[in-house]
Structure formats: structure tokens, C-alpha cells
């Protein structure tokens, strides 16, 4: 990138500010803690700024979310994760649920419109949740999700399908009430 | 029934055109698959539109502050790495210049540790040819020009040595009286002393320690005399009262 120091900072700040709600939202949905999410988002911004000269200029949001995800996987998940039961990529895996001690999602997010969805999402096992967040909330492609989570595209496909399936079960009533699902559309 | 992963990928627009056309064709012939595809699509839409975006202005401001700090640090690092040798040279120059300036502008300044060094750096004592009193002029020749020291007869000089501290000439007398040995250091100029405090009851004397040994200092217009011995300050003051430049 042919930027001067000031241009580099301005360019980074302009793009980062635009995607910051996604960065913070993803961090919140991953960490389930406001404090950890703020730390994670801030750390991601600092890392991204350090590496901005090497950014290829294609999809800034996907690049930022990849940094957040990598940071979370490498640092926060080790700290937060309890014992894992079975393989998450295995359709028949026993699914760990989120801790009861975690904050209610209506406290993490600032309005109650999507609180029910956030609560259901929080109960989806982490790797499935991450795939669904990046795909359906943040709009990343399978390849971008594979890059962010460092797994093959086939694994991304199965995680998305599995995550959505779990969400559908949890949100069936809500989706019907809100008109997103018709009677008889359940699995 | 169609492969579920293909159905999700179809809804996500992640299939090749050819495979996508196949799925589309297959959906037109299967109500169940079509309902499933619609359900996936609805869920996707619900997640995209109904999830909340966290308020992030305050957090973003914190990030901007961190970025500002990083920029400042980088700026300093750049300047330091570019000019480090020059900085070091200049700093060294300033230190040396300050030292020289200080020495030149305040030649009479001397600290207690310097005094200790002063006593240690003098030439070895040489015994006088015979026991001499302080009032014998030949001891004083070259010490303080035409000035003379006088002492009571009972204070006997047993040896003398010469030296310099920072260019200041010093003469050290080894003397003895009825209480034992006393070292008397004579400097031919008035000194600005550190580590010495005015002595109560003796307006012209300062008291302190030299290498852990008690010392009183008598200062005059053109001389400074140190009386050093393992005695009380009062005893040293008594000796001092009997030693004067004449």
C-alpha cells in the first residue's frame, strides 16, 4: 500500500470505525462478557493497525473478523472453555451448553429486540455458533469463514448447517410468532 | 431428499452455477426440500435483521485513544532510532560541559567524600627531623604563603605530607597532644563544604564525619582547617581553638 503515515492512519480509522460494531458484536457473542469483549475488540483493532500495511485491500470486514476470531481462539477460548465432549464436527457429538453463570444476553446487548435470538445463539456450541455468526450475522463467505477459523471449507459447511439446525429448534416458536417460519416448516 | 449441506450452500449462494442449477431443478420437484430451503432462508434473514448491534461509540473512542498512543510511541521510536547516536553524543557533551563548568565556576566547592579522598591521596607521611611546634615557620613555607600557624606548645607535630585534590593544594599535619593523635588538614582557600553542619556553641566551626571519624572545620577568609580525630566534637573544638592562621 502506498500510504503516508498520516494517510495510513486515516484510511485505517475510516474503515475500522465502519466495521467496529461487527467486531465488538462478534467479540460479545464469542466471549459472553462485556469486559472480555471490549478487551478483545480493542486488541483486535491494535493488531489490525499494526498489520494494516500488509492488508491486501480486498475485504476489510472479513480481515478484521479473522483477526478477532484468531485472537479469541488463541487467547480467550483457552481461558474460558470448559471440558469438551466429543468432536464438534461430528453430527452425533454431545453438545456442551453455555455456562449458567454467563450474563443474560439482554444485558450484553443494548436492546431487547433480538434478545431471544441472542439467548438461543449463546446456547449453541461455540464452533457452530462462530460459523453461524460469521455467515448469517456478518455475511462472510464460506472461504472467508474458513480463513478466519482456520478449518477446511467442508467443516465450515457442516458447522453452519449444524448451528442453524440447533438454532431452528431453539427459535421455532419465536420464528413462527414473528412470521419467519410457516407451520409445517419444522425439521 | 437432497443433501442438507448442499441445500444450505445453495441458500448461501456458495454452489457452483452448475450445481446450483441442479439443486434448483431438484427443489421444483420436492415440496419437502423446498420448504427446508425456505426455512433456512428465513432463519438466515431473521439472524441478519433481528440480531442487535451493540452500542460501540464509547469502545471505539477507547480504541482511537490506543491508536493515538501507538502513533506517539512510533513517532518517538522513529526519532530515537534515527537520532540516537547524536542524542548520546550530545548528552555526553552536556554532562562533560556541565561538569567542567561546575568545576570552573565553583573551584572552592568540595564535598565530605572528597575530603575523605583528600586525606587518602596525600603523600606518605614523612617524619620531621625533630619534634616541631606549629609555630615554626619552616613548616609553613609554601603552604599558605606568608601566613603562619600557631599552636600551644603541647600540640606536637610529628609528620607532614602534601597533596592536591582537584587542583587545590592540601597539607596534612600529623600531630599529637595529651589525648592522642590528631590529623590536621590545611587547605589554602575557603571551601564550600557539603555534609558538615554548624556546631552548636561555636559560631565559626562546622562539625561532621570524615570516613566515620569525627571532624570539626574551621574556615577563614583564605583557608580551611580540618581537625580530625577519634574524639568528641567538643574535644576537637578545643584543639581547633588553639590552631589558627597567624
CSV table of C-alpha atoms in Angstrom, one decimal:
chain,number,residue,atom,x,y,z
A,1,UNK,CA,0.0,0.0,0.0
A,2,UNK,CA,1.3,3.4,-1.0
A,3,UNK,CA,0.2,5.4,2.0
A,4,UNK,CA,2.0,8.0,4.0
A,5,UNK,CA,1.9,7.6,7.8
A,6,UNK,CA,-1.0,10.0,8.2
A,7,UNK,CA,-2.9,8.6,5.2
A,8,UNK,CA,-2.4,5.2,6.6
A,9,UNK,CA,-3.9,6.1,10.0
A,10,UNK,CA,-6.8,8.0,8.4
A,11,UNK,CA,-7.5,5.1,6.0
A,12,UNK,CA,-7.4,2.6,8.8
A,13,UNK,CA,-9.5,4.6,11.1
A,14,UNK,CA,-12.2,5.3,8.5
A,15,UNK,CA,-12.5,1.6,7.6
A,16,UNK,CA,-12.2,0.3,11.2
A,17,UNK,CA,-14.8,2.6,12.6
A,18,UNK,CA,-17.3,1.3,10.0
A,19,UNK,CA,-16.8,-2.3,10.9
A,20,UNK,CA,-16.3,-1.8,14.6
A,21,UNK,CA,-19.9,-2.6,15.6
A,22,UNK,CA,-19.4,-6.0,13.9
A,23,UNK,CA,-16.0,-6.5,15.6
A,24,UNK,CA,-17.5,-5.7,19.0
A,25,UNK,CA,-20.7,-7.7,18.4
A,26,UNK,CA,-18.7,-10.7,17.3
A,27,UNK,CA,-16.5,-10.4,20.4
A,28,UNK,CA,-19.5,-10.1,22.6
A,29,UNK,CA,-21.2,-13.2,21.0
A,30,UNK,CA,-18.0,-15.2,21.5
A,31,UNK,CA,-16.8,-14.1,24.9
A,32,UNK,CA,-20.3,-13.7,26.5
A,33,UNK,CA,-18.6,-11.0,28.7
A,34,UNK,CA,-18.7,-7.3,28.1
A,35,UNK,CA,-15.3,-6.7,29.7
A,36,UNK,CA,-13.6,-9.5,27.7
A,37,UNK,CA,-15.3,-8.4,24.5
A,38,UNK,CA,-14.1,-4.8,24.9
A,39,UNK,CA,-10.6,-6.1,25.5
A,40,UNK,CA,-10.8,-8.5,22.6
A,41,UNK,CA,-12.1,-5.8,20.2
A,42,UNK,CA,-9.6,-3.3,21.3
A,43,UNK,CA,-6.7,-5.8,21.0
A,44,UNK,CA,-8.0,-6.7,17.5
A,45,UNK,CA,-8.0,-3.1,16.4
A,46,UNK,CA,-4.5,-2.6,17.7
A,47,UNK,CA,-3.3,-5.8,15.9
A,48,UNK,CA,-5.0,-4.8,12.7
A,49,UNK,CA,-3.5,-1.3,12.8
A,50,UNK,CA,0.0,-2.9,13.3
A,51,UNK,CA,-0.6,-5.1,10.3
A,52,UNK,CA,-2.5,-2.7,8.1
A,53,UNK,CA,0.3,-2.1,5.7
A,54,UNK,CA,0.2,-5.8,4.9
A,55,UNK,CA,-3.6,-5.8,4.3
A,56,UNK,CA,-4.3,-6.9,0.7
A,57,UNK,CA,-7.1,-4.3,0.3
A,58,UNK,CA,-9.9,-6.8,-0.6
A,59,UNK,CA,-12.5,-7.2,2.2
A,60,UNK,CA,-11.6,-5.2,5.3
A,61,UNK,CA,-14.5,-6.5,7.4
A,62,UNK,CA,-13.6,-10.2,6.7
A,63,UNK,CA,-10.0,-9.3,7.6
A,64,UNK,CA,-10.9,-7.7,10.9
A,65,UNK,CA,-13.2,-10.5,11.8
A,66,UNK,CA,-10.5,-13.0,11.0
A,67,UNK,CA,-8.2,-11.1,13.5
A,68,UNK,CA,-10.9,-11.1,16.2
A,69,UNK,CA,-11.6,-14.8,15.7
A,70,UNK,CA,-7.9,-15.8,15.7
A,71,UNK,CA,-7.3,-13.7,18.8
A,72,UNK,CA,-10.3,-15.3,20.5
A,73,UNK,CA,-9.3,-18.8,19.6
A,74,UNK,CA,-5.7,-18.3,20.6
A,75,UNK,CA,-6.2,-16.4,23.7
A,76,UNK,CA,-9.6,-16.2,25.2
A,77,UNK,CA,-11.1,-19.6,24.4
A,78,UNK,CA,-8.3,-21.4,26.2
A,79,UNK,CA,-9.2,-19.4,29.3
A,80,UNK,CA,-12.9,-19.7,29.1
A,81,UNK,CA,-13.5,-23.2,27.7
A,82,UNK,CA,-14.6,-26.0,29.9
A,83,UNK,CA,-14.1,-29.7,29.1
A,84,UNK,CA,-15.1,-30.5,25.6
A,85,UNK,CA,-17.2,-33.6,25.0
A,86,UNK,CA,-16.7,-35.3,21.7
A,87,UNK,CA,-15.9,-33.8,18.3
A,88,UNK,CA,-17.9,-30.7,17.3
A,89,UNK,CA,-17.8,-31.7,13.7
A,90,UNK,CA,-19.4,-35.0,14.5
A,91,UNK,CA,-23.2,-34.7,14.0
A,92,UNK,CA,-23.7,-37.0,16.9
A,93,UNK,CA,-21.4,-35.2,19.3
A,94,UNK,CA,-22.6,-34.5,22.8
A,95,UNK,CA,-23.1,-30.7,22.9
A,96,UNK,CA,-21.8,-28.7,25.8
A,97,UNK,CA,-24.1,-25.9,26.7
A,98,UNK,CA,-23.1,-22.4,27.8
A,99,UNK,CA,-22.5,-21.7,31.4
A,100,UNK,CA,-25.4,-20.7,33.5
A,101,UNK,CA,-23.3,-18.1,35.1
A,102,UNK,CA,-22.9,-16.1,31.9
A,103,UNK,CA,-24.7,-12.8,31.6
A,104,UNK,CA,-28.1,-12.8,30.1
A,105,UNK,CA,-27.9,-11.6,26.5
A,106,UNK,CA,-30.3,-8.7,27.1
A,107,UNK,CA,-27.6,-7.3,29.4
A,108,UNK,CA,-24.8,-7.8,26.9
A,109,UNK,CA,-26.7,-6.3,24.0
A,110,UNK,CA,-28.3,-2.9,24.3
A,111,UNK,CA,-31.9,-3.6,23.3
A,112,UNK,CA,-34.3,-6.4,23.7
A,113,UNK,CA,-35.4,-6.7,20.1
A,114,UNK,CA,-33.1,-9.6,19.4
A,115,UNK,CA,-32.6,-10.8,23.0
A,116,UNK,CA,-34.4,-14.1,22.4
A,117,UNK,CA,-32.2,-14.8,19.3
A,118,UNK,CA,-29.1,-13.8,21.2
A,119,UNK,CA,-30.0,-16.1,24.1
A,120,UNK,CA,-30.6,-19.0,21.7
A,121,UNK,CA,-27.4,-18.3,19.9
A,122,UNK,CA,-25.5,-18.3,23.2
A,123,UNK,CA,-26.6,-21.9,23.8
A,124,UNK,CA,-25.3,-23.1,20.5
A,125,UNK,CA,-21.8,-24.8,20.9
A,126,UNK,CA,-19.1,-22.4,20.2
A,127,UNK,CA,-17.7,-23.6,16.9
A,128,UNK,CA,-21.2,-23.9,15.4
A,129,UNK,CA,-22.1,-20.5,16.8
A,130,UNK,CA,-19.0,-18.9,15.4
A,131,UNK,CA,-19.7,-20.3,11.9
A,132,UNK,CA,-23.3,-19.1,12.1
A,133,UNK,CA,-22.3,-15.6,13.4
A,134,UNK,CA,-19.8,-15.1,10.7
A,135,UNK,CA,-22.1,-16.4,8.0
A,136,UNK,CA,-25.6,-15.2,8.8
A,137,UNK,CA,-24.9,-12.1,11.0
A,138,UNK,CA,-21.7,-10.8,9.5
A,139,UNK,CA,-22.3,-12.1,5.9
A,140,UNK,CA,-18.9,-13.7,5.4
A,141,UNK,CA,-18.4,-16.2,2.6
A,142,UNK,CA,-17.5,-19.9,3.3
A,143,UNK,CA,-14.0,-19.2,2.2
A,144,UNK,CA,-13.6,-16.2,4.5
A,145,UNK,CA,-15.0,-18.2,7.4
A,146,UNK,CA,-12.6,-21.0,6.6
A,147,UNK,CA,-9.8,-18.5,6.7
A,148,UNK,CA,-10.9,-16.9,9.9
A,149,UNK,CA,-11.5,-20.1,11.8
A,150,UNK,CA,-8.6,-22.0,10.1
A,151,UNK,CA,-10.6,-25.0,9.2
A,152,UNK,CA,-11.4,-26.5,5.7
A,153,UNK,CA,-14.5,-25.3,3.8
A,154,UNK,CA,-16.2,-28.7,4.3
A,155,UNK,CA,-16.0,-28.2,8.0
A,156,UNK,CA,-17.4,-24.7,7.7
A,157,UNK,CA,-20.4,-26.1,5.7
A,158,UNK,CA,-21.2,-28.7,8.2
A,159,UNK,CA,-20.8,-26.3,11.2
A,160,UNK,CA,-23.1,-23.8,9.6
A,161,UNK,CA,-25.7,-26.5,8.8
A,162,UNK,CA,-25.5,-27.9,12.3
A,163,UNK,CA,-25.6,-24.5,14.0
A,164,UNK,CA,-28.6,-23.4,12.1
A,165,UNK,CA,-30.3,-26.7,12.8
A,166,UNK,CA,-29.8,-26.1,16.6
A,167,UNK,CA,-31.0,-22.5,16.3
A,168,UNK,CA,-34.1,-23.5,14.4
A,169,UNK,CA,-35.1,-25.9,17.2
A,170,UNK,CA,-34.5,-23.2,19.8
A,171,UNK,CA,-36.2,-20.4,18.0
A,172,UNK,CA,-39.1,-22.3,16.4
A,173,UNK,CA,-41.7,-20.5,18.5
A,174,UNK,CA,-40.2,-17.1,18.1
A,175,UNK,CA,-39.8,-17.5,14.3
A,176,UNK,CA,-43.4,-18.6,13.9
A,177,UNK,CA,-44.7,-15.7,16.1
A,178,UNK,CA,-42.6,-13.2,14.1
A,179,UNK,CA,-43.6,-14.7,10.8
A,180,UNK,CA,-40.2,-16.0,9.7
A,181,UNK,CA,-41.4,-19.7,9.7
A,182,UNK,CA,-44.6,-21.1,8.4
A,183,UNK,CA,-46.5,-24.0,10.1
A,184,UNK,CA,-45.0,-27.3,8.9
A,185,UNK,CA,-41.6,-25.9,8.2
A,186,UNK,CA,-40.0,-27.5,11.2
A,187,UNK,CA,-37.4,-30.2,10.7
B,1,UNK,CA,-34.3,-36.0,-0.1
B,2,UNK,CA,-31.5,-33.6,-1.1
B,3,UNK,CA,-28.2,-33.4,0.8
B,4,UNK,CA,-28.7,-31.0,3.6
B,5,UNK,CA,-25.2,-29.4,3.3
B,6,UNK,CA,-25.9,-28.7,-0.4
B,7,UNK,CA,-29.2,-27.1,0.5
B,8,UNK,CA,-27.5,-24.8,3.0
B,9,UNK,CA,-24.8,-24.0,0.5
B,10,UNK,CA,-27.5,-23.3,-2.2
B,11,UNK,CA,-29.3,-20.9,0.1
B,12,UNK,CA,-25.9,-19.2,0.9
B,13,UNK,CA,-25.1,-18.9,-2.8
B,14,UNK,CA,-21.9,-21.0,-2.3
B,15,UNK,CA,-22.6,-23.6,-5.0
B,16,UNK,CA,-21.1,-23.5,-8.5
B,17,UNK,CA,-23.6,-22.4,-11.2
B,18,UNK,CA,-23.9,-25.9,-12.5
B,19,UNK,CA,-24.6,-27.4,-9.0
B,20,UNK,CA,-26.9,-24.6,-8.2
B,21,UNK,CA,-29.0,-25.2,-11.3
B,22,UNK,CA,-29.2,-28.9,-10.3
B,23,UNK,CA,-30.4,-28.0,-6.8
B,24,UNK,CA,-32.9,-25.5,-8.2
B,25,UNK,CA,-34.3,-28.2,-10.5
B,26,UNK,CA,-34.5,-30.7,-7.7
B,27,UNK,CA,-36.3,-28.2,-5.4
B,28,UNK,CA,-39.0,-27.7,-8.0
B,29,UNK,CA,-39.8,-31.4,-7.8
B,30,UNK,CA,-39.7,-31.8,-4.0
B,31,UNK,CA,-42.1,-29.8,-1.7
B,32,UNK,CA,-40.2,-31.0,1.4
B,33,UNK,CA,-36.8,-29.8,0.1
B,34,UNK,CA,-38.4,-26.5,-1.0
B,35,UNK,CA,-39.9,-26.0,2.5
B,36,UNK,CA,-36.5,-26.8,4.0
B,37,UNK,CA,-34.7,-24.3,1.7
B,38,UNK,CA,-37.3,-21.6,2.6
B,39,UNK,CA,-36.9,-22.3,6.4
B,40,UNK,CA,-33.1,-22.0,6.1
B,41,UNK,CA,-33.5,-18.8,4.1
B,42,UNK,CA,-36.0,-17.4,6.7
B,43,UNK,CA,-33.6,-18.3,9.6
B,44,UNK,CA,-30.8,-16.6,7.8
B,45,UNK,CA,-32.9,-13.5,7.2
B,46,UNK,CA,-34.0,-13.5,10.9
B,47,UNK,CA,-30.5,-13.6,12.1
B,48,UNK,CA,-29.4,-10.9,9.8
B,49,UNK,CA,-32.2,-8.5,10.7
B,50,UNK,CA,-33.2,-9.3,14.3
B,51,UNK,CA,-29.8,-9.6,16.0
B,52,UNK,CA,-28.9,-6.4,17.8
B,53,UNK,CA,-25.8,-4.3,17.2
B,54,UNK,CA,-24.1,-3.3,20.4
B,55,UNK,CA,-23.6,0.4,21.0
B,56,UNK,CA,-20.0,0.8,20.4
B,57,UNK,CA,-19.2,4.6,20.3
B,58,UNK,CA,-17.5,4.6,23.8
B,59,UNK,CA,-15.5,1.5,23.0
B,60,UNK,CA,-14.5,2.9,19.6
B,61,UNK,CA,-13.2,6.1,21.3
B,62,UNK,CA,-11.1,3.9,23.6
B,63,UNK,CA,-9.6,2.3,20.5
B,64,UNK,CA,-8.9,5.7,19.0
B,65,UNK,CA,-7.0,6.6,22.2
B,66,UNK,CA,-5.0,3.4,21.9
B,67,UNK,CA,-4.2,4.2,18.3
B,68,UNK,CA,-3.1,7.7,19.3
B,69,UNK,CA,-0.8,6.3,21.9
B,70,UNK,CA,0.7,3.9,19.3
B,71,UNK,CA,1.3,6.7,16.9
B,72,UNK,CA,3.0,8.7,19.6
B,73,UNK,CA,5.2,5.8,20.6
B,74,UNK,CA,6.1,5.1,16.9
B,75,UNK,CA,7.0,8.7,16.4
B,76,UNK,CA,9.3,8.7,19.4
B,77,UNK,CA,10.8,5.4,18.3
B,78,UNK,CA,11.4,6.7,14.9
B,79,UNK,CA,13.1,9.9,16.2
B,80,UNK,CA,15.1,7.9,18.8
B,81,UNK,CA,16.3,5.3,16.3
B,82,UNK,CA,17.2,8.0,13.8
B,83,UNK,CA,19.0,10.3,16.1
B,84,UNK,CA,20.1,8.0,18.9
B,85,UNK,CA,23.9,8.4,18.3
B,86,UNK,CA,23.6,12.1,18.0
B,87,UNK,CA,21.4,12.2,21.2
B,88,UNK,CA,24.0,10.1,23.1
B,89,UNK,CA,26.9,12.3,21.9
B,90,UNK,CA,25.0,15.5,22.8
B,91,UNK,CA,24.1,14.1,26.2
B,92,UNK,CA,27.6,13.1,26.9
B,93,UNK,CA,28.8,16.6,25.8
B,94,UNK,CA,26.2,18.2,28.1
B,95,UNK,CA,27.4,16.1,31.0
B,96,UNK,CA,31.0,16.9,30.4
B,97,UNK,CA,30.4,20.6,29.8
B,98,UNK,CA,28.3,20.8,32.9
B,99,UNK,CA,31.0,19.1,34.9
B,100,UNK,CA,33.7,21.4,33.6
B,101,UNK,CA,31.5,24.5,34.0
B,102,UNK,CA,30.7,23.5,37.6
B,103,UNK,CA,34.3,22.9,38.4
B,104,UNK,CA,35.4,26.2,36.9
B,105,UNK,CA,32.7,28.3,38.3
B,106,UNK,CA,32.9,26.9,41.8
B,107,UNK,CA,36.5,25.9,42.4
B,108,UNK,CA,36.2,26.0,46.2
B,109,UNK,CA,33.4,23.5,46.3
B,110,UNK,CA,34.4,20.2,48.0
B,111,UNK,CA,32.2,17.5,49.5
B,112,UNK,CA,32.8,15.3,52.5
B,113,UNK,CA,33.5,12.2,50.4
B,114,UNK,CA,36.1,14.3,48.5
B,115,UNK,CA,37.7,15.2,51.8
B,116,UNK,CA,38.0,11.6,52.7
B,117,UNK,CA,39.7,11.0,49.4
B,118,UNK,CA,41.8,14.0,50.0
B,119,UNK,CA,43.2,12.5,53.2
B,120,UNK,CA,43.8,9.2,51.5
B,121,UNK,CA,45.5,10.6,48.4
B,122,UNK,CA,48.2,12.6,50.2
B,123,UNK,CA,51.8,11.6,50.0
B,124,UNK,CA,53.1,9.2,52.7
B,125,UNK,CA,53.9,10.8,56.0
B,126,UNK,CA,57.5,11.7,56.5
B,127,UNK,CA,58.8,12.1,60.0
B,128,UNK,CA,60.2,15.5,60.8
B,129,UNK,CA,63.9,15.6,61.7
B,130,UNK,CA,62.9,16.6,65.1
B,131,UNK,CA,59.7,17.3,67.2
B,132,UNK,CA,58.4,20.7,66.0
B,133,UNK,CA,55.8,23.1,67.1
B,134,UNK,CA,53.2,24.6,64.7
B,135,UNK,CA,54.7,28.0,65.1
B,136,UNK,CA,57.9,27.1,63.4
B,137,UNK,CA,57.9,29.0,60.1
B,138,UNK,CA,59.7,26.4,58.0
B,139,UNK,CA,56.7,24.1,58.3
B,140,UNK,CA,54.6,26.7,56.8
B,141,UNK,CA,56.7,27.9,53.9
B,142,UNK,CA,54.8,27.4,50.6
B,143,UNK,CA,51.6,26.2,52.5
B,144,UNK,CA,49.7,29.4,52.9
B,145,UNK,CA,52.2,32.0,51.6
B,146,UNK,CA,53.1,34.4,54.3
B,147,UNK,CA,50.5,33.2,56.8
B,148,UNK,CA,51.6,31.3,59.8
B,149,UNK,CA,50.0,28.7,62.2
B,150,UNK,CA,50.3,29.0,65.9
B,151,UNK,CA,49.5,26.2,68.4
B,152,UNK,CA,50.1,25.8,72.1
B,153,UNK,CA,53.4,24.2,72.8
B,154,UNK,CA,51.9,20.9,73.9
B,155,UNK,CA,50.4,20.1,70.5
B,156,UNK,CA,53.3,18.5,68.8
B,157,UNK,CA,53.6,17.9,65.0
B,158,UNK,CA,55.0,14.5,64.2
B,159,UNK,CA,54.9,14.5,60.4
B,160,UNK,CA,53.6,16.3,57.4
B,161,UNK,CA,52.6,15.5,53.8
B,162,UNK,CA,51.5,17.4,50.7
B,163,UNK,CA,49.0,16.8,48.1
B,164,UNK,CA,46.2,18.1,45.8
B,165,UNK,CA,42.5,17.5,45.5
B,166,UNK,CA,41.1,18.7,42.2
B,167,UNK,CA,43.9,21.2,41.8
B,168,UNK,CA,43.6,22.5,45.4
B,169,UNK,CA,46.8,22.2,47.4
B,170,UNK,CA,46.4,20.4,50.7
B,171,UNK,CA,48.9,20.0,53.6
B,172,UNK,CA,48.3,17.3,56.2
B,173,UNK,CA,49.8,17.5,59.7
B,174,UNK,CA,50.1,14.5,61.9
B,175,UNK,CA,50.0,15.9,65.5
B,176,UNK,CA,49.7,14.6,69.0
B,177,UNK,CA,48.6,16.1,72.3
B,178,UNK,CA,48.0,14.5,75.7
B,179,UNK,CA,44.8,12.8,74.4
B,180,UNK,CA,46.4,11.1,71.5
B,181,UNK,CA,46.8,11.6,67.7
B,182,UNK,CA,45.1,14.4,65.7
B,183,UNK,CA,45.2,14.9,61.9
B,184,UNK,CA,45.1,18.5,60.8
B,185,UNK,CA,44.3,19.2,57.1
B,186,UNK,CA,45.1,22.7,55.9
B,187,UNK,CA,43.7,24.0,52.6
B,188,UNK,CA,44.8,27.4,51.4
B,189,UNK,CA,41.4,28.6,50.4
B,190,UNK,CA,37.9,28.9,51.7
B,191,UNK,CA,35.8,25.8,50.7
B,192,UNK,CA,32.2,25.4,50.2
B,193,UNK,CA,31.6,22.3,52.3
B,194,UNK,CA,28.9,19.6,52.0
B,195,UNK,CA,27.9,17.2,54.7
B,196,UNK,CA,29.1,19.5,57.5
B,197,UNK,CA,26.7,21.2,59.9
B,198,UNK,CA,27.3,24.3,62.1
B,199,UNK,CA,28.4,23.3,65.6
B,200,UNK,CA,26.3,24.4,68.5
B,201,UNK,CA,28.0,26.9,70.7
B,202,UNK,CA,30.9,27.5,68.2
B,203,UNK,CA,29.9,30.0,65.6
B,204,UNK,CA,33.0,29.6,63.5
B,205,UNK,CA,33.1,25.8,63.4
B,206,UNK,CA,31.4,23.1,61.4
B,207,UNK,CA,31.1,19.5,62.5
B,208,UNK,CA,30.8,16.3,60.6
B,209,UNK,CA,32.4,13.0,59.9
B,210,UNK,CA,35.3,12.0,57.6
B,211,UNK,CA,35.4,8.3,56.8
B,212,UNK,CA,33.4,7.7,60.0
B,213,UNK,CA,35.8,9.8,62.1
B,214,UNK,CA,34.7,13.0,63.9
B,215,UNK,CA,35.9,16.2,62.3
B,216,UNK,CA,35.5,19.9,63.0
B,217,UNK,CA,36.2,22.5,60.4
B,218,UNK,CA,37.4,26.0,60.9
B,219,UNK,CA,37.0,28.3,58.0
B,220,UNK,CA,38.7,31.6,57.3
B,221,UNK,CA,38.8,34.1,54.5
B,222,UNK,CA,41.6,32.3,52.7
B,223,UNK,CA,41.9,29.0,54.4
B,224,UNK,CA,40.1,26.0,55.7
B,225,UNK,CA,41.4,23.8,58.6
B,226,UNK,CA,40.1,20.3,59.4
B,227,UNK,CA,40.8,18.8,62.8
B,228,UNK,CA,40.2,15.0,62.6
B,229,UNK,CA,40.5,12.5,65.5
B,230,UNK,CA,38.6,9.8,67.3
B,231,UNK,CA,37.4,12.3,69.9
B,232,UNK,CA,34.2,14.1,70.8
B,233,UNK,CA,33.3,17.2,68.8
B,234,UNK,CA,33.9,19.3,71.9
B,235,UNK,CA,37.4,18.0,72.3
B,236,UNK,CA,38.1,18.7,68.6
B,237,UNK,CA,36.7,22.2,69.1
B,238,UNK,CA,39.1,22.7,72.0
B,239,UNK,CA,42.0,21.7,69.7
B,240,UNK,CA,40.7,23.9,67.0
B,241,UNK,CA,40.6,26.9,69.3
B,242,UNK,CA,44.3,26.5,69.7
B,243,UNK,CA,45.1,26.3,66.0
B,244,UNK,CA,45.0,29.5,63.9
B,245,UNK,CA,46.5,31.1,60.8
B,246,UNK,CA,48.6,33.9,62.0
